[in-house]
Coordinates of N, CA, C and O in Angstrom, one line a residue:
M771 N 38.8 -49.8 -69.7 CA 37.8 -50.1 -70.5 C 37.9 -48.9 -71.7 O 38.3 -47.7 -71.4
L772 N 37.6 -49.3 -72.7 CA 37.7 -48.3 -74.1 C 36.5 -48.6 -74.8 O 35.7 -49.6 -74.9
R773 N 36.0 -47.4 -75.2 CA 34.6 -47.2 -76.0 C 34.9 -46.7 -77.5 O 35.6 -45.8 -77.5
H774 N 34.5 -47.0 -78.3 CA 34.9 -46.6 -79.7 C 33.9 -45.4 -79.9 O 32.9 -45.4 -79.4
V775 N 34.4 -44.4 -80.5 CA 33.8 -43.2 -80.7 C 32.6 -43.0 -81.4 O 31.4 -42.3 -81.1
T776 N 32.3 -44.0 -82.4 CA 31.3 -43.9 -83.5 C 30.7 -45.3 -83.3 O 29.3 -45.0 -83.9
V777 N 31.1 -46.3 -83.1 CA 30.1 -47.7 -83.2 C 30.0 -48.0 -81.9 O 31.1 -47.7 -81.1
P778 N 29.1 -48.8 -81.4 CA 29.1 -49.3 -79.9 C 29.8 -50.5 -79.6 O 29.3 -51.5 -79.2
F779 N 31.2 -50.4 -79.9 CA 32.0 -51.4 -79.4 C 32.7 -51.1 -78.0 O 33.3 -49.9 -78.0
I780 N 33.1 -51.8 -77.1 CA 33.9 -51.6 -76.3 C 35.0 -52.7 -76.0 O 35.1 -53.9 -76.5
A781 N 36.0 -52.3 -75.3 CA 37.0 -53.2 -75.2 C 37.9 -53.1 -73.8 O 37.6 -51.9 -73.5
F782 N 38.5 -54.2 -73.3 CA 38.9 -54.1 -72.0 C 40.4 -54.0 -72.4 O 41.1 -54.9 -73.2
A783 N 41.5 -53.3 -71.6 CA 42.8 -53.2 -71.8 C 43.5 -53.2 -70.5 O 42.9 -52.7 -69.6
R784 N 44.9 -53.8 -70.4 CA 45.6 -53.4 -69.2 C 46.1 -52.2 -69.2 O 46.2 -51.1 -70.1
P785 N 46.2 -51.4 -67.9 CA 46.7 -50.0 -67.7 C 48.0 -49.9 -68.5 O 49.0 -51.0 -68.3
R786 N 48.3 -48.7 -69.3 CA 49.4 -48.6 -69.9 C 50.5 -47.7 -69.0 O 50.1 -46.9 -68.3
A787 N 51.8 -48.1 -69.3 CA 52.7 -47.3 -68.6 C 52.9 -46.0 -69.1 O 52.4 -45.9 -70.3
G788 N 53.5 -44.9 -68.4 CA 53.4 -43.5 -69.1 C 54.1 -43.5 -70.2 O 55.2 -43.7 -70.6
G789 N 53.6 -43.0 -71.4 CA 54.2 -42.7 -72.6 C 54.0 -43.9 -73.6 O 54.2 -43.9 -74.6
D790 N 53.4 -45.2 -73.0 CA 53.1 -46.2 -73.9 C 51.9 -46.2 -74.6 O 50.7 -46.1 -74.0
A791 N 52.1 -46.4 -75.8 CA 50.9 -46.5 -76.8 C 50.3 -47.9 -77.1 O 49.4 -47.7 -77.8
T792 N 50.9 -48.8 -76.5 CA 50.3 -50.1 -76.8 C 49.3 -50.6 -75.9 O 49.4 -50.0 -74.8
L793 N 48.5 -51.1 -76.6 CA 47.3 -51.5 -75.8 C 47.2 -53.1 -75.8 O 47.4 -53.9 -76.8
T794 N 47.3 -53.5 -74.6 CA 47.1 -55.0 -74.1 C 45.9 -55.3 -74.0 O 45.2 -55.0 -72.9
F795 N 44.8 -55.9 -74.7 CA 43.6 -56.2 -74.7 C 43.4 -57.7 -73.6 O 44.3 -58.5 -73.6
V796 N 42.3 -57.3 -72.9 CA 42.1 -58.5 -71.7 C 40.4 -58.7 -71.8 O 39.8 -57.9 -72.5
N797 N 40.2 -60.0 -71.8 CA 38.7 -60.4 -71.4 C 38.1 -60.0 -70.1 O 39.0 -59.9 -69.1
H798 N 37.2 -59.5 -70.1 CA 36.4 -59.3 -69.1 C 34.9 -59.6 -68.9 O 34.3 -58.8 -69.0
P799 N 34.7 -60.8 -68.9 CA 33.4 -61.2 -69.3 C 32.2 -60.8 -68.2 O 30.9 -60.5 -68.8
G800 N 32.3 -60.8 -67.0 CA 31.6 -60.1 -66.1 C 31.4 -58.7 -66.3 O 30.0 -58.3 -66.3
L801 N 32.2 -57.9 -66.2 CA 31.7 -56.5 -66.8 C 31.2 -56.2 -68.1 O 30.4 -55.5 -68.3
A802 N 31.4 -57.0 -69.1 CA 30.9 -57.1 -70.3 C 29.5 -57.2 -70.6 O 28.7 -56.9 -70.9
A803 N 29.2 -58.3 -69.5 CA 27.7 -58.8 -69.3 C 26.8 -57.7 -68.8 O 25.8 -57.5 -69.1
V804 N 27.5 -57.1 -67.6 CA 26.9 -56.2 -67.0 C 26.4 -54.8 -68.1 O 25.6 -54.2 -68.1
L805 N 27.5 -54.1 -68.6 CA 27.5 -53.2 -69.6 C 26.6 -53.5 -70.8 O 25.8 -52.8 -71.3
A806 N 26.4 -54.9 -71.1 CA 25.5 -55.3 -72.1 C 23.9 -55.1 -71.9 O 23.1 -55.0 -72.7
D807 N 23.7 -55.3 -70.4 CA 22.5 -55.0 -70.0 C 22.1 -53.7 -69.6 O 21.0 -53.3 -69.8
L808 N 22.9 -52.9 -69.7 CA 22.9 -51.4 -69.4 C 23.0 -50.5 -70.6 O 22.6 -49.2 -70.4
T809 N 23.8 -51.0 -71.8 CA 24.2 -50.1 -72.6 C 23.7 -50.6 -74.0 O 23.5 -52.1 -73.8
D810 N 24.0 -50.0 -75.1 CA 23.9 -50.7 -76.4 C 25.2 -51.2 -76.7 O 25.3 -51.6 -78.1
A811 N 26.3 -51.1 -76.1 CA 27.6 -51.4 -76.7 C 27.8 -52.9 -76.5 O 27.4 -53.6 -75.7
R812 N 28.6 -53.4 -77.3 CA 28.9 -54.7 -77.5 C 30.4 -55.2 -77.3 O 31.5 -54.2 -77.5
A813 N 30.7 -55.9 -76.1 CA 32.2 -55.8 -75.9 C 32.8 -56.9 -76.9 O 32.1 -58.0 -76.9
L814 N 34.2 -56.6 -77.2 CA 34.7 -57.4 -78.2 C 36.0 -58.1 -77.1 O 36.3 -57.9 -76.4
T815 N 36.0 -59.2 -77.7 CA 36.8 -60.5 -76.9 C 38.5 -60.1 -77.6 O 38.5 -59.7 -78.3
V816 N 39.2 -60.5 -76.9 CA 40.7 -60.7 -77.4 C 40.6 -61.4 -78.4 O 41.4 -60.8 -79.3
D817 N 40.1 -62.4 -78.7 CA 40.3 -63.1 -80.0 C 39.7 -62.4 -81.4 O 40.4 -62.3 -82.0
Q818 N 38.6 -61.8 -81.0 CA 38.1 -60.7 -81.8 C 39.2 -59.6 -82.4 O 39.3 -59.2 -83.5
L819 N 39.6 -58.9 -81.2 CA 40.4 -57.6 -81.3 C 41.6 -58.1 -81.8 O 42.1 -57.3 -82.4
G820 N 42.2 -59.6 -82.0 CA 43.3 -59.8 -82.3 C 43.4 -60.3 -84.0 O 44.3 -61.0 -84.5
T821 N 42.0 -60.5 -84.3 CA 41.8 -60.8 -85.8 C 42.9 -59.9 -86.8 O 42.7 -58.8 -86.6
P822 N 43.6 -60.6 -87.5 CA 44.2 -60.0 -88.4 C 43.3 -59.2 -89.4 O 42.3 -59.9 -89.9
L823 N 43.8 -57.9 -89.7 CA 42.9 -56.9 -90.8 C 42.8 -57.9 -91.9 O 41.7 -57.8 -92.7
S824 N 43.7 -58.8 -92.4 CA 43.7 -59.4 -93.8 C 42.6 -60.3 -93.7 O 42.1 -60.7 -94.8
Q825 N 41.8 -60.8 -92.5 CA 40.9 -61.5 -92.3 C 39.6 -60.8 -91.8 O 38.6 -61.4 -91.8
A826 N 39.7 -59.7 -92.0 CA 38.6 -58.8 -91.7 C 37.5 -58.2 -92.8 O 38.5 -58.1 -93.7
D827 N 36.4 -58.1 -92.6 CA 35.5 -57.5 -94.0 C 35.6 -56.2 -93.7 O 34.8 -55.6 -92.7
L828 N 36.3 -55.4 -94.4 CA 36.2 -54.0 -94.4 C 35.7 -53.3 -95.4 O 35.9 -52.2 -95.7
S829 N 34.7 -53.9 -96.1 CA 34.1 -53.7 -97.3 C 33.3 -52.3 -97.0 O 32.8 -51.6 -97.9
A830 N 32.6 -52.1 -95.6 CA 31.8 -51.2 -95.2 C 32.4 -49.8 -95.3 O 32.1 -48.7 -94.9
L831 N 33.9 -49.8 -95.0 CA 34.7 -48.8 -95.1 C 34.7 -47.8 -96.3 O 34.9 -48.4 -97.4
D832 N 34.9 -46.6 -96.1 CA 35.1 -45.7 -97.3 C 36.4 -45.5 -97.7 O 37.5 -46.0 -96.9
R833 N 36.8 -44.9 -98.8 CA 37.9 -44.7 -99.6 C 39.2 -44.0 -98.2 O 40.2 -44.4 -98.1
V834 N 38.6 -43.1 -97.6 CA 39.3 -42.2 -96.6 C 39.9 -43.3 -95.5 O 41.0 -43.1 -95.2
E835 N 39.0 -43.9 -95.0 CA 39.3 -44.9 -94.2 C 40.3 -45.9 -94.7 O 41.2 -46.2 -93.8
H836 N 40.0 -46.4 -95.9 CA 41.1 -47.4 -96.3 C 42.4 -46.9 -96.5 O 43.5 -47.3 -96.3
D837 N 42.7 -45.4 -97.1 CA 43.8 -44.5 -97.1 C 44.5 -44.5 -95.6 O 45.5 -44.8 -95.7
Q838 N 43.8 -44.5 -94.6 CA 44.3 -44.2 -93.2 C 44.8 -45.5 -92.7 O 45.8 -45.7 -92.1
I839 N 44.2 -46.8 -93.2 CA 44.8 -48.0 -92.9 C 46.1 -48.2 -93.5 O 47.2 -48.6 -93.1
G840 N 46.0 -47.8 -94.9 CA 47.2 -48.0 -95.6 C 48.5 -47.2 -95.3 O 49.6 -47.5 -95.1
Y841 N 48.2 -46.0 -94.6 CA 49.2 -45.0 -94.0 C 49.6 -45.6 -92.7 O 50.9 -45.5 -92.4
W842 N 48.7 -46.0 -91.7 CA 49.2 -46.1 -90.4 C 49.3 -47.7 -90.3 O 50.3 -48.1 -89.4
K843 N 49.0 -48.6 -91.0 CA 49.0 -49.9 -91.1 C 48.8 -50.7 -90.0 O 49.8 -51.4 -89.3
P844 N 47.5 -50.5 -89.3 CA 47.1 -51.4 -88.0 C 47.1 -53.0 -88.5 O 47.0 -53.2 -89.6
A845 N 47.5 -53.7 -87.8 CA 47.7 -55.2 -88.0 C 46.4 -55.8 -87.6 O 46.3 -57.2 -88.1
T846 N 45.8 -55.4 -86.6 CA 44.6 -56.2 -86.2 C 43.4 -55.4 -86.0 O 43.5 -54.1 -86.1
V847 N 42.2 -55.9 -86.0 CA 41.0 -55.3 -85.7 C 41.2 -54.4 -84.5 O 40.6 -53.4 -84.1
G848 N 41.5 -54.9 -83.4 CA 41.9 -53.8 -82.1 C 42.7 -52.7 -82.4 O 42.1 -51.8 -82.0
E849 N 43.8 -52.8 -83.4 CA 44.6 -51.8 -83.6 C 43.9 -50.6 -84.5 O 43.9 -49.5 -84.3
L850 N 42.7 -51.3 -85.4 CA 42.2 -50.4 -86.3 C 41.2 -49.7 -85.3 O 41.0 -48.6 -85.7
L851 N 40.4 -50.4 -84.6 CA 39.3 -49.8 -83.9 C 39.6 -48.8 -82.5 O 39.2 -47.7 -82.5
F852 N 40.8 -49.3 -81.9 CA 41.4 -48.4 -80.6 C 42.6 -47.9 -81.1 O 43.5 -48.5 -80.3
H853 N 42.8 -46.9 -81.6 CA 44.2 -46.3 -82.0 C 44.4 -45.0 -81.6 O 43.5 -44.4 -80.8
F854 N 45.5 -44.6 -81.6 CA 45.8 -43.3 -81.2 C 46.4 -42.1 -82.4 O 47.2 -41.8 -82.2
W855 N 46.0 -42.5 -83.4 CA 46.3 -41.9 -84.8 C 46.3 -40.5 -84.7 O 46.7 -39.6 -85.0
D856 N 44.9 -40.0 -84.3 CA 44.5 -38.7 -84.3 C 43.8 -38.1 -83.2 O 43.8 -38.4 -82.5

């Protein structure tokens, strides 16, 4: 399970092999429902996390965040939210 550090989003991913930085997101509706009842976190689905950034509304992000996107070039919402850049 992954939780974003500043916004109440969570995601589920398969365990990574040693040294692998790739996240393979998975749906876990049962656990997502339990966590929704216990926390303020919202579980994102595989479809939501796989949304291309070109289709996402990034208007709330500031210039520095847009600069980071330009530098690191995440392709999807999931790569943007749950990254290993810093």
